[in-house]
PDB file of C-alpha atoms in Angstrom:
ATOM      1  CA  UNK A  13      27.423 -63.823 -37.172  1.00  0.00           C
ATOM      2  CA  UNK A  14      29.098 -60.413 -37.054  1.00  0.00           C
ATOM      3  CA  UNK A  15      26.913 -57.323 -36.658  1.00  0.00           C
ATOM      4  CA  UNK A  16      28.176 -53.808 -37.342  1.00  0.00           C
ATOM      5  CA  UNK A  17      26.351 -50.989 -35.580  1.00  0.00           C
ATOM      6  CA  UNK A  18      26.842 -47.273 -36.204  1.00  0.00           C
ATOM      7  CA  UNK A  19      25.667 -44.937 -33.462  1.00  0.00           C
ATOM      8  CA  UNK A  20      25.195 -41.195 -33.556  1.00  0.00           C
ATOM      9  CA  UNK A  21      26.577 -38.992 -30.804  1.00  0.00           C
ATOM     10  CA  UNK A  22      24.644 -39.550 -27.548  1.00  0.00           C
ATOM     11  CA  UNK A  23      22.564 -42.375 -29.081  1.00  0.00           C
ATOM     12  CA  UNK A  24      21.611 -44.996 -26.505  1.00  0.00           C
ATOM     13  CA  UNK A  25      22.079 -48.699 -27.054  1.00  0.00           C
ATOM     14  CA  UNK A  26      20.750 -51.587 -24.973  1.00  0.00           C
ATOM     15  CA  UNK A  27      23.046 -54.615 -24.854  1.00  0.00           C
ATOM     16  CA  UNK A  28      21.875 -57.600 -22.809  1.00  0.00           C
ATOM     17  CA  UNK A  29      19.768 -55.278 -20.642  1.00  0.00           C
ATOM     18  CA  UNK A  30      22.516 -52.709 -20.003  1.00  0.00           C
ATOM     19  CA  UNK A  31      21.874 -49.194 -21.327  1.00  0.00           C
ATOM     20  CA  UNK A  32      24.949 -47.710 -22.995  1.00  0.00           C
ATOM     21  CA  UNK A  33      25.309 -44.252 -24.570  1.00  0.00           C
ATOM     22  CA  UNK A  34      27.753 -43.357 -27.299  1.00  0.00           C
ATOM     23  CA  UNK A  35      30.189 -40.507 -26.884  1.00  0.00           C
ATOM     24  CA  UNK A  36      30.745 -39.102 -30.337  1.00  0.00           C
ATOM     25  CA  UNK A  37      29.957 -41.039 -33.479  1.00  0.00           C
ATOM     26  CA  UNK A  38      30.708 -44.661 -32.686  1.00  0.00           C
ATOM     27  CA  UNK A  39      30.995 -47.833 -34.727  1.00  0.00           C
ATOM     28  CA  UNK A  40      30.738 -51.160 -32.952  1.00  0.00           C
ATOM     29  CA  UNK A  41      31.223 -54.681 -34.191  1.00  0.00           C
ATOM     30  CA  UNK A  42      29.398 -57.381 -32.237  1.00  0.00           C
ATOM     31  CA  UNK A  43      31.007 -60.733 -32.890  1.00  0.00           C
ATOM     32  CA  UNK A  44      28.741 -63.048 -30.930  1.00  0.00           C
ATOM     33  CA  UNK A  45      25.097 -63.391 -29.966  1.00  0.00           C
ATOM     34  CA  UNK A  46      23.688 -60.568 -27.869  1.00  0.00           C
ATOM     35  CA  UNK A  47      20.366 -58.866 -27.231  1.00  0.00           C
ATOM     36  CA  UNK A  48      20.761 -55.435 -28.842  1.00  0.00           C
ATOM     37  CA  UNK A  49      18.384 -52.516 -29.428  1.00  0.00           C
ATOM     38  CA  UNK A  50      19.471 -49.145 -30.772  1.00  0.00           C
ATOM     39  CA  UNK A  51      17.939 -46.006 -29.293  1.00  0.00           C
ATOM     40  CA  UNK A  52      15.651 -45.466 -32.275  1.00  0.00           C
ATOM     41  CA  UNK A  53      14.153 -48.937 -31.670  1.00  0.00           C
ATOM     42  CA  UNK A  54      13.444 -48.343 -27.970  1.00  0.00           C
ATOM     43  CA  UNK A  55       9.932 -47.282 -26.981  1.00  0.00           C
ATOM     44  CA  UNK A  56       9.243 -45.583 -23.659  1.00  0.00           C
ATOM     45  CA  UNK A  57       6.196 -46.788 -21.680  1.00  0.00           C
ATOM     46  CA  UNK A  58       4.353 -43.503 -22.214  1.00  0.00           C
ATOM     47  CA  UNK A  59       4.738 -43.892 -25.997  1.00  0.00           C
ATOM     48  CA  UNK A  60       2.762 -47.168 -25.912  1.00  0.00           C
ATOM     49  CA  UNK A  61      -0.527 -45.324 -26.317  1.00  0.00           C
ATOM     50  CA  UNK A  62      -2.278 -47.401 -28.997  1.00  0.00           C
ATOM     51  CA  UNK A  63      -2.931 -51.153 -29.275  1.00  0.00           C
ATOM     52  CA  UNK A  64      -0.156 -51.704 -31.866  1.00  0.00           C
ATOM     53  CA  UNK A  65       2.313 -49.625 -29.853  1.00  0.00           C
ATOM     54  CA  UNK A  66       1.404 -51.571 -26.705  1.00  0.00           C
ATOM     55  CA  UNK A  67       2.133 -54.790 -28.586  1.00  0.00           C
ATOM     56  CA  UNK A  68       5.517 -53.381 -29.691  1.00  0.00           C
ATOM     57  CA  UNK A  69       6.357 -52.362 -26.116  1.00  0.00           C
ATOM     58  CA  UNK A  70       5.435 -55.803 -24.743  1.00  0.00           C
ATOM     59  CA  UNK A  71       7.531 -57.498 -27.440  1.00  0.00           C
ATOM     60  CA  UNK A  72      10.461 -55.164 -26.790  1.00  0.00           C
ATOM     61  CA  UNK A  73      10.315 -55.946 -23.073  1.00  0.00           C
ATOM     62  CA  UNK A  74      10.233 -59.699 -23.755  1.00  0.00           C
ATOM     63  CA  UNK A  75      13.316 -59.240 -25.939  1.00  0.00           C
ATOM     64  CA  UNK A  76      15.419 -57.149 -23.547  1.00  0.00           C
ATOM     65  CA  UNK A  77      14.197 -58.493 -20.185  1.00  0.00           C
ATOM     66  CA  UNK A  78      14.532 -62.271 -20.430  1.00  0.00           C
ATOM     67  CA  UNK A  79      14.467 -62.514 -16.623  1.00  0.00           C
ATOM     68  CA  UNK A  80      10.739 -61.686 -16.622  1.00  0.00           C
ATOM     69  CA  UNK A  81       9.942 -63.478 -19.874  1.00  0.00           C
ATOM     70  CA  UNK A  82       6.780 -65.214 -18.628  1.00  0.00           C
ATOM     71  CA  UNK A  83       5.277 -61.903 -17.481  1.00  0.00           C
ATOM     72  CA  UNK A  84       6.113 -60.233 -20.797  1.00  0.00           C
ATOM     73  CA  UNK A  85       4.779 -63.158 -22.829  1.00  0.00           C
ATOM     74  CA  UNK A  86       1.475 -62.961 -20.958  1.00  0.00           C
ATOM     75  CA  UNK A  87       1.272 -59.241 -21.771  1.00  0.00           C
ATOM     76  CA  UNK A  88       2.146 -60.023 -25.394  1.00  0.00           C
ATOM     77  CA  UNK A  89      -0.639 -62.564 -25.711  1.00  0.00           C
ATOM     78  CA  UNK A  90      -3.210 -60.236 -24.155  1.00  0.00           C
ATOM     79  CA  UNK A  91      -2.205 -57.379 -26.470  1.00  0.00           C
ATOM     80  CA  UNK A  92      -2.171 -59.634 -29.525  1.00  0.00           C
ATOM     81  CA  UNK A  93      -5.626 -61.074 -28.762  1.00  0.00           C
ATOM     82  CA  UNK A  94      -7.087 -57.585 -28.395  1.00  0.00           C
ATOM     83  CA  UNK A  95      -5.494 -56.352 -31.596  1.00  0.00           C
ATOM     84  CA  UNK A  96      -6.535 -59.417 -33.606  1.00  0.00           C
ATOM     85  CA  UNK A  97     -10.146 -58.969 -32.450  1.00  0.00           C
ATOM     86  CA  UNK A  98     -10.140 -55.345 -33.629  1.00  0.00           C
ATOM     87  CA  UNK A  99      -8.543 -55.949 -37.029  1.00  0.00           C
ATOM     88  CA  UNK A 100     -10.617 -56.646 -40.118  1.00  0.00           C
ATOM     89  CA  UNK A 101      -8.071 -56.489 -42.957  1.00  0.00           C
ATOM     90  CA  UNK A 102      -6.724 -59.923 -43.954  1.00  0.00           C
ATOM     91  CA  UNK A 103      -3.254 -58.448 -44.548  1.00  0.00           C
ATOM     92  CA  UNK A 104      -3.099 -57.045 -41.006  1.00  0.00           C
ATOM     93  CA  UNK A 105      -4.307 -60.339 -39.535  1.00  0.00           C
ATOM     94  CA  UNK A 106      -1.621 -62.167 -41.565  1.00  0.00           C
ATOM     95  CA  UNK A 107       1.046 -59.881 -40.073  1.00  0.00           C
ATOM     96  CA  UNK A 108      -0.286 -60.682 -36.588  1.00  0.00           C
ATOM     97  CA  UNK A 109      -0.080 -64.411 -37.322  1.00  0.00           C
ATOM     98  CA  UNK A 110       3.481 -64.033 -38.611  1.00  0.00           C
ATOM     99  CA  UNK A 111       4.290 -62.010 -35.477  1.00  0.00           C
ATOM    100  CA  UNK A 112       2.822 -64.746 -33.240  1.00  0.00           C
ATOM    101  CA  UNK A 113       4.889 -67.408 -35.002  1.00  0.00           C
ATOM    102  CA  UNK A 114       8.084 -65.434 -34.416  1.00  0.00           C
ATOM    103  CA  UNK A 115       7.243 -64.826 -30.764  1.00  0.00           C
ATOM    104  CA  UNK A 116       6.414 -68.521 -30.245  1.00  0.00           C
ATOM    105  CA  UNK A 117       9.925 -69.434 -31.405  1.00  0.00           C
ATOM    106  CA  UNK A 118      11.648 -66.699 -29.372  1.00  0.00           C
ATOM    107  CA  UNK A 119      12.438 -64.476 -32.362  1.00  0.00           C
ATOM    108  CA  UNK A 120      11.517 -61.236 -30.613  1.00  0.00           C
ATOM    109  CA  UNK A 121      13.772 -58.905 -32.591  1.00  0.00           C
ATOM    110  CA  UNK A 122      12.349 -59.916 -36.002  1.00  0.00           C
ATOM    111  CA  UNK A 123       8.851 -59.752 -34.465  1.00  0.00           C
ATOM    112  CA  UNK A 124       9.457 -56.070 -33.709  1.00  0.00           C
ATOM    113  CA  UNK A 125       9.537 -55.417 -37.471  1.00  0.00           C
ATOM    114  CA  UNK A 126       6.013 -56.846 -37.738  1.00  0.00           C
ATOM    115  CA  UNK A 127       4.953 -54.536 -34.918  1.00  0.00           C
ATOM    116  CA  UNK A 128       6.396 -51.539 -36.756  1.00  0.00           C
ATOM    117  CA  UNK A 129       4.271 -52.512 -39.783  1.00  0.00           C
ATOM    118  CA  UNK A 130       1.199 -52.781 -37.532  1.00  0.00           C
ATOM    119  CA  UNK A 131       1.945 -49.369 -36.000  1.00  0.00           C
ATOM    120  CA  UNK A 132       2.045 -47.844 -39.484  1.00  0.00           C
ATOM    121  CA  UNK A 133      -1.135 -49.661 -40.486  1.00  0.00           C
ATOM    122  CA  UNK A 134      -2.889 -48.508 -37.318  1.00  0.00           C
ATOM    123  CA  UNK A 135      -1.817 -44.883 -37.876  1.00  0.00           C
ATOM    124  CA  UNK A 136      -3.114 -45.033 -41.446  1.00  0.00           C
ATOM    125  CA  UNK A 137      -6.494 -46.455 -40.371  1.00  0.00           C
ATOM    126  CA  UNK A 138      -6.882 -43.863 -37.606  1.00  0.00           C
ATOM    127  CA  UNK A 139      -5.936 -41.064 -39.995  1.00  0.00           C
ATOM    128  CA  UNK A 140      -8.561 -42.176 -42.497  1.00  0.00           C
ATOM    129  CA  UNK A 141     -11.177 -42.410 -39.737  1.00  0.00           C
ATOM    130  CA  UNK A 142     -10.434 -38.851 -38.600  1.00  0.00           C
ATOM    131  CA  UNK A 143     -10.642 -37.564 -42.175  1.00  0.00           C
ATOM    132  CA  UNK A 144     -13.975 -39.332 -42.709  1.00  0.00           C
ATOM    133  CA  UNK A 145     -15.452 -37.793 -39.559  1.00  0.00           C
TER     134      UNK A 145
END
């Protein structure tokens, strides 16, 4: 499967664990399987400051650092268990289950999309709680 990636000037890209940075606007075509994350998809450790963001970070690490996969999977499971226990909405729990199914089959990149949904959901819930207080 061919993948076309457009990068902005100075945008980082992780390919199979190597961090690359574009010089100028760059278009790349990836013609075989590779582990790829664009800069906008990368989360720094200090940004993982909520349960959903911690889950995203753990999933991202499992995706880009296959050498330490067991360690990252253990962190993923711990984060997922904590988040599932805190969630009440059936829709959010369904997203967590879908996420777990993807992770169980090694589909870490698609699982990141579920995490992004959970991050948005979490932000919405926290915003409503602040407004109610």
